[in-house]
Amino acid sequence: MKTVLVAGAAGYLGRYAAMEFRKRGYRVRAFVRDAEKLKLPGPGHEPAISGFVDEVFTGDATRPETLAGLCDDIDIVFSSMGLARTERQLTWEDVDHQGNRRILELAKKAKVGKFVYVSVFRPEEMMESDVVRAHERFVGDLKASGIEYAVIRPNAYFSDMAQFLKIARSGHMFWLGDGECRINPIHGEDLARVCVTAVEGSIREIDVGGPEMFTFRSLFELAFEAVGKVPKITFLPLWIGEAALGLLRIFNPKLAGAAAFFVLVNKMDNGAPAYGSRRLIDYFREMTTGTSDNPKQ
Ligand SMILES: NC(=O)c1ccc[n+]([C@@H]2O[C@H](COP(=O)([O-])OP(=O)(O)OC[C@H]3O[C@@H](n4cnc5c(N)ncnc54)[C@H](OP(=O)(O)O)[C@@H]3O)[C@@H](O)[C@H]2O)c1
């Protein structure tokens, strides 16, 4: 039986990945900062997974002294570890790049067979964004490492779409651009299947989206439908965002690096190859009715 280290196991994708690995017969070592989190569902309705984990390794990727032995006896590393929400004192460079690099170094020493990493879709269009640059610096390290690897490139997760429900509940949404750019977000469970299949396959870079294609406009309308409100959306010209970004670049380059993602994503076609079967309206309904996505363990 192979053992997989799941880094980011308490996060949205990491939980589904741990469950999928376990279902396919792997032993799962979960790398987390807080083991208690595994016992409870996450904020995007991702399930509690303590019943799917064989071993918990508690540490912090930004603190090397907490990582000794992390990859010992590990066959596969899967990492969806990243700084998805901003944290004081930490940057994407600290976690997404340097943190994952520490795990990669340990994986090399432990002679791990394969490292599967979750980056972003079409990074070349978004290199101005700090988070995208940090992801791709790590991808560069991974490719140069000599270890067998796969890079998963999802465009958007259902958990991130939940933010639009909150805005729809407030009754009025503002958005940059004309709302016609395409996007097909994916449920964590569907994405986890792609990730685990990548471990077993030979494709090195996989672009991934969900089964339903939306324009941002139709996606927002769905969010309003789910909360039972009439859509009220104001689309602001893209130049307003670009002008604000231009000013930030001069007066606050750090904030510009963080904000760039939100402007760039509205300028590009985010439609990715379709995988999975979970529908966004069902997820929106789960989020609005409070029903749990927690499977039997
Ligand atoms: N969301 C999207 O639409 C999207 C699209 C494409 C790619 N991605 C990328 O996919 C990855 C996973 O996304 P997600 O939504 O699953 O994120 P998430 O829910 O925030 O999970 C990330 C996990 O990384 C862990 N982590 C953060 N800093 C750490 C540290 N210093 N040491 C150890 N663990 C640490 C977090 O631990 P805690 O639980 O303790 O905070 C969290 O469990 C991210 O890298 C993200 O950039 C996301």
Coordinates of C-alpha atoms and ligand atoms in Angstrom, one line a residue:
M1 CA 0.0 0.0 0.0
K2 CA 1.4 3.4 -1.0
T3 CA 1.5 6.3 1.5
V4 CA 0.6 9.8 0.3
L5 CA 1.4 13.1 2.1
V6 CA -1.4 15.5 1.6
A7 CA -0.1 19.1 2.3
G8 CA -3.0 21.5 2.8
A9 CA -5.2 18.7 4.1
A10 CA -7.4 21.0 6.2
G11 CA -8.2 23.2 3.2
Y12 CA -11.0 23.0 0.7
L13 CA -9.3 20.9 -2.0
G14 CA -6.9 19.1 0.4
R15 CA -9.8 17.5 2.3
Y16 CA -11.4 16.1 -0.9
A17 CA -8.0 14.9 -2.1
A18 CA -7.3 13.1 1.2
M19 CA -10.7 11.3 0.9
E20 CA -10.1 10.4 -2.8
F21 CA -6.7 9.0 -2.0
R22 CA -8.1 6.9 0.8
K23 CA -10.9 5.6 -1.4
R24 CA -8.4 4.5 -4.0
G25 CA -6.4 2.5 -1.5
Y26 CA -3.6 4.9 -0.3
R27 CA -2.5 5.4 3.2
V28 CA -3.0 9.1 4.0
R29 CA -0.6 11.3 6.0
A30 CA -2.3 14.7 6.5
F31 CA 0.0 17.7 6.9
V32 CA -1.8 20.4 8.8
R33 CA -1.2 23.3 11.1
D34 CA -4.2 22.5 13.3
A35 CA -5.3 18.9 13.6
E36 CA -8.6 19.9 15.2
K37 CA -9.8 21.4 11.9
L38 CA -10.0 17.9 10.4
K39 CA -12.8 17.0 12.8
L40 CA -15.1 19.7 11.6
P41 CA -16.5 20.7 8.1
G42 CA -14.8 23.7 6.5
P43 CA -16.2 27.0 5.6
G44 CA -17.0 26.0 2.0
H45 CA -18.9 22.9 3.2
E46 CA -15.9 20.7 2.7
P47 CA -16.4 17.7 5.0
A48 CA -14.7 16.7 8.2
I49 CA -12.1 14.1 7.2
S50 CA -10.6 12.7 10.4
G51 CA -12.1 9.3 9.4
F52 CA -10.2 9.3 6.1
V53 CA -6.7 10.1 7.5
D54 CA -4.3 7.4 8.8
E55 CA -1.7 9.8 10.3
V56 CA -1.6 13.5 11.1
F57 CA 1.6 15.5 10.9
T58 CA 1.3 18.8 12.6
G59 CA 3.7 21.6 11.5
D60 CA 4.1 24.8 9.7
A61 CA 5.7 25.0 6.3
T62 CA 7.2 28.5 7.1
R63 CA 8.9 27.0 10.2
P64 CA 11.6 24.5 9.1
E65 CA 12.1 23.2 12.6
T66 CA 8.6 21.8 12.6
L67 CA 9.1 19.7 9.4
A68 CA 11.6 17.0 10.4
G69 CA 10.4 13.6 9.2
L70 CA 7.5 15.1 7.2
C71 CA 8.3 13.0 4.1
D72 CA 9.9 9.9 5.7
D73 CA 8.3 6.7 4.3
I74 CA 6.2 8.7 1.9
D75 CA 5.7 7.5 -1.7
I76 CA 3.7 10.4 -3.2
V77 CA 3.4 14.1 -2.2
F78 CA 0.3 16.0 -3.1
S79 CA 0.2 19.7 -2.2
S80 CA -2.7 22.1 -2.4
M81 CA -1.0 24.0 0.4
G82 CA -1.2 27.7 -0.1
L83 CA -2.0 31.0 1.4
A84 CA -5.6 31.3 0.2
R85 CA -6.6 33.9 2.7
T86 CA -4.3 36.7 3.7
E87 CA -2.5 36.2 7.0
R88 CA -0.5 38.9 8.8
Q89 CA 3.2 38.7 8.4
L90 CA 3.0 36.0 5.7
T91 CA 3.2 36.4 1.9
W92 CA 2.4 34.1 -0.9
E93 CA 6.1 33.9 -1.6
D94 CA 6.6 32.6 2.1
V95 CA 4.0 29.9 1.8
D96 CA 3.2 29.0 -1.8
H97 CA 6.8 29.2 -3.0
Q98 CA 9.2 28.8 -0.1
G99 CA 6.9 26.6 2.0
N100 CA 6.3 24.1 -0.8
R101 CA 10.0 24.3 -1.6
R102 CA 10.8 23.1 1.9
I103 CA 8.5 20.1 1.4
L104 CA 10.1 19.4 -2.0
E105 CA 13.6 19.3 -0.5
L106 CA 12.4 16.8 2.1
A107 CA 10.6 14.8 -0.6
K108 CA 13.9 14.6 -2.6
K109 CA 15.8 13.5 0.5
A110 CA 13.2 10.8 1.2
K111 CA 13.3 9.7 -2.4
V112 CA 9.5 10.3 -2.9
G113 CA 8.3 8.8 -6.2
K114 CA 6.1 11.7 -7.4
F115 CA 5.1 15.2 -6.4
V116 CA 1.7 16.6 -7.5
Y117 CA 1.2 20.3 -7.1
V118 CA -1.9 22.5 -7.5
S119 CA -1.1 25.8 -9.2
V120 CA -3.4 28.0 -11.3
F121 CA -4.9 28.0 -14.8
R122 CA -3.2 30.1 -17.5
P123 CA -0.5 31.7 -15.3
E124 CA 1.2 33.4 -18.2
E125 CA -1.8 35.8 -18.4
M126 CA -1.5 36.7 -14.7
M127 CA 2.2 37.0 -13.8
E128 CA 1.6 40.4 -12.4
S129 CA -0.3 38.8 -9.5
D130 CA 1.8 37.9 -6.5
V131 CA 0.0 34.7 -5.8
V132 CA 0.4 33.5 -9.4
R133 CA 4.1 34.4 -9.4
A134 CA 4.7 32.5 -6.1
H135 CA 2.9 29.4 -7.5
E136 CA 4.9 29.5 -10.7
R137 CA 8.2 30.0 -8.9
F138 CA 7.5 26.8 -7.1
V139 CA 6.5 25.0 -10.4
G140 CA 9.9 26.1 -11.7
D141 CA 11.6 24.5 -8.7
L142 CA 9.5 21.3 -9.1
K143 CA 10.4 21.0 -12.8
A144 CA 14.1 21.4 -12.1
S145 CA 14.1 19.0 -9.1
G146 CA 14.4 15.8 -11.1
I147 CA 11.5 14.3 -9.2
E148 CA 8.6 12.9 -11.2
Y149 CA 5.8 15.5 -11.1
A150 CA 2.4 16.7 -12.2
V151 CA 1.0 20.2 -12.1
I152 CA -2.7 20.6 -11.8
R153 CA -4.1 23.9 -13.2
P154 CA -7.7 24.6 -12.1
N155 CA -9.4 27.8 -13.0
A156 CA -11.8 28.2 -10.0
Y157 CA -13.3 26.3 -7.2
F158 CA -17.0 26.2 -6.0
S159 CA -15.8 27.4 -2.6
D160 CA -14.6 30.6 -4.1
M161 CA -17.9 31.1 -5.9
A162 CA -19.7 31.1 -2.5
Q163 CA -18.4 34.7 -2.1
F164 CA -20.9 35.7 -4.8
L165 CA -23.8 34.3 -2.7
K166 CA -22.8 36.7 0.1
I167 CA -22.8 39.6 -2.3
A168 CA -26.1 38.5 -3.9
R169 CA -27.7 38.4 -0.4
S170 CA -26.8 42.1 0.0
G171 CA -29.0 42.8 -3.0
H172 CA -26.5 44.5 -5.4
M173 CA -23.4 43.4 -7.1
F174 CA -20.6 45.5 -8.7
W175 CA -18.2 43.9 -11.2
L176 CA -15.4 45.1 -13.4
G177 CA -15.8 44.4 -17.1
D178 CA -18.8 43.5 -19.2
G179 CA -19.4 40.1 -17.4
E180 CA -19.0 38.2 -20.7
C181 CA -15.7 36.4 -19.9
R182 CA -16.2 32.6 -19.5
I183 CA -15.5 30.5 -16.4
N184 CA -16.3 26.9 -15.5
P185 CA -15.6 26.4 -11.8
I186 CA -15.2 22.9 -10.3
H187 CA -16.3 21.2 -7.1
G188 CA -13.5 20.0 -4.8
E189 CA -14.6 16.4 -5.1
D190 CA -14.5 16.4 -8.9
L191 CA -11.1 18.1 -8.9
A192 CA -9.7 15.7 -6.3
R193 CA -10.5 12.8 -8.8
V194 CA -8.4 14.6 -11.4
C195 CA -5.6 15.1 -9.0
V196 CA -5.4 11.5 -7.8
T197 CA -5.7 10.3 -11.4
A198 CA -2.7 12.5 -12.2
V199 CA -0.7 10.7 -9.6
E200 CA -1.3 7.4 -11.4
G201 CA -0.9 8.9 -15.0
S202 CA 2.0 10.3 -17.0
I203 CA 0.6 13.8 -18.0
R204 CA 2.7 16.5 -16.4
E205 CA 0.4 19.6 -16.7
I206 CA -3.4 19.4 -16.6
D207 CA -5.7 22.3 -17.1
V208 CA -9.0 21.7 -15.3
G209 CA -12.4 23.3 -15.1
G210 CA -15.9 22.0 -14.1
P211 CA -18.7 20.6 -16.3
E212 CA -20.8 23.8 -16.7
M213 CA -19.6 26.9 -18.6
F214 CA -20.8 30.3 -17.4
T215 CA -20.2 33.9 -18.2
F216 CA -19.6 35.9 -15.1
R217 CA -23.0 37.5 -15.7
S218 CA -24.8 34.2 -15.8
L219 CA -22.9 33.0 -12.7
F220 CA -24.0 36.0 -10.8
E221 CA -27.6 35.5 -11.9
L222 CA -27.4 32.0 -10.6
A223 CA -26.2 33.3 -7.2
F224 CA -29.1 35.8 -7.1
E225 CA -31.5 32.9 -8.0
A226 CA -30.0 30.8 -5.2
V227 CA -30.7 33.5 -2.6
G228 CA -34.1 34.3 -4.0
K229 CA -33.4 37.8 -5.1
V230 CA -33.8 39.7 -8.4
P231 CA -30.4 40.2 -10.0
K232 CA -29.1 43.7 -9.6
I233 CA -25.6 43.9 -11.2
T234 CA -23.7 47.0 -12.1
F235 CA -20.8 46.3 -14.6
L236 CA -18.1 49.0 -14.3
P237 CA -15.8 49.6 -17.2
L238 CA -12.6 47.6 -17.0
W239 CA -10.5 50.8 -17.4
I240 CA -11.6 51.9 -13.9
G241 CA -9.9 48.8 -12.4
E242 CA -6.9 49.2 -14.7
A243 CA -6.5 52.8 -13.7
A244 CA -6.8 52.0 -10.0
L245 CA -4.2 49.3 -10.5
G246 CA -1.9 51.7 -12.3
L247 CA -2.1 54.1 -9.3
L248 CA -1.5 51.3 -6.9
R249 CA 1.6 50.2 -8.8
I250 CA 3.0 53.7 -8.2
F251 CA 1.9 54.3 -4.6
N252 CA 1.5 50.8 -3.1
P253 CA 3.2 48.2 -5.3
K254 CA 2.6 45.5 -2.6
L255 CA -1.1 46.0 -2.7
A256 CA -1.0 46.2 -6.5
G257 CA 0.6 42.7 -6.6
A258 CA -2.2 41.4 -4.5
A259 CA -5.1 43.2 -6.3
A260 CA -3.8 42.5 -9.8
F261 CA -5.4 39.0 -9.8
F262 CA -8.9 40.5 -9.5
V263 CA -8.4 42.8 -12.5
L264 CA -6.6 40.3 -14.7
V265 CA -9.2 37.6 -14.2
N266 CA -11.8 39.8 -15.7
K267 CA -9.8 40.4 -18.8
M268 CA -9.2 36.8 -19.8
D269 CA -11.2 33.8 -21.0
N270 CA -11.2 31.4 -18.0
G271 CA -12.8 28.5 -19.8
A272 CA -10.8 25.3 -19.0
P273 CA -11.2 21.7 -20.2
A274 CA -14.3 20.2 -18.5
Y275 CA -14.2 17.5 -15.8
G276 CA -16.6 16.2 -13.2
S277 CA -20.4 16.3 -12.8
R278 CA -21.2 18.4 -9.7
R279 CA -23.4 21.4 -10.5
L280 CA -22.9 24.9 -9.2
I281 CA -26.6 25.5 -8.4
D282 CA -26.7 22.4 -6.2
Y283 CA -23.6 23.7 -4.3
F284 CA -25.2 27.2 -4.0
R285 CA -28.4 25.5 -2.6
E286 CA -26.3 23.5 -0.1
M287 CA -24.6 26.8 1.0
T288 CA -27.9 28.7 1.3
T289 CA -29.9 25.9 3.0
G290 CA -27.0 24.9 5.3
T291 CA -27.3 21.2 4.3
S292 CA -24.1 19.4 4.9
D293 CA -21.8 17.8 2.2
N294 CA -20.4 15.6 4.9
P295 CA -20.2 12.0 3.7
K296 CA -20.5 8.9 5.9
Q297 CA -17.1 8.0 7.2
Ligands
LIG1 N1 -9.7 28.7 -5.0 C1 -9.6 28.7 -6.3 O1 -10.5 29.0 -7.0 C2 -8.3 28.3 -6.8 C3 -8.1 28.2 -8.2 C4 -6.9 27.7 -8.7 C5 -5.9 27.4 -7.8 N2 -6.1 27.5 -6.4 C6 -5.0 27.1 -5.5 O2 -5.3 25.8 -5.0 C7 -4.7 25.7 -3.7 C8 -5.7 25.2 -2.7 O3 -6.8 26.0 -2.6 P1 -7.9 25.8 -1.5 O4 -9.1 26.6 -1.8 O5 -8.0 24.4 -1.1 O6 -7.1 26.6 -0.3 P2 -7.4 26.5 1.3 O7 -8.7 26.0 1.6 O8 -7.0 27.8 1.9 O9 -6.3 25.4 1.7 C9 -4.9 25.7 1.8 C10 -4.4 25.0 3.0 O10 -3.0 25.3 3.1 C11 -2.7 25.4 4.5 N3 -1.6 26.2 4.8 C12 -1.5 27.6 4.6 N4 -0.3 28.0 5.1 C13 0.3 26.9 5.6 C14 1.6 26.8 6.3 N5 2.4 27.8 6.6 N6 1.9 25.5 6.7 C15 1.1 24.5 6.5 N7 -0.1 24.6 5.9 C16 -0.5 25.8 5.5 C17 -3.9 25.9 5.1 O11 -3.9 25.6 6.5 P3 -5.0 26.1 7.5 O12 -6.2 25.3 7.3 O13 -4.3 25.9 8.8 O14 -5.2 27.6 7.2 C18 -5.0 25.3 4.3 O15 -5.6 24.2 4.9 C19 -4.2 27.1 -3.3 O16 -2.8 27.1 -3.5 C20 -4.8 28.0 -4.3 O17 -4.0 29.1 -4.6 C21 -7.2 27.9 -6.0

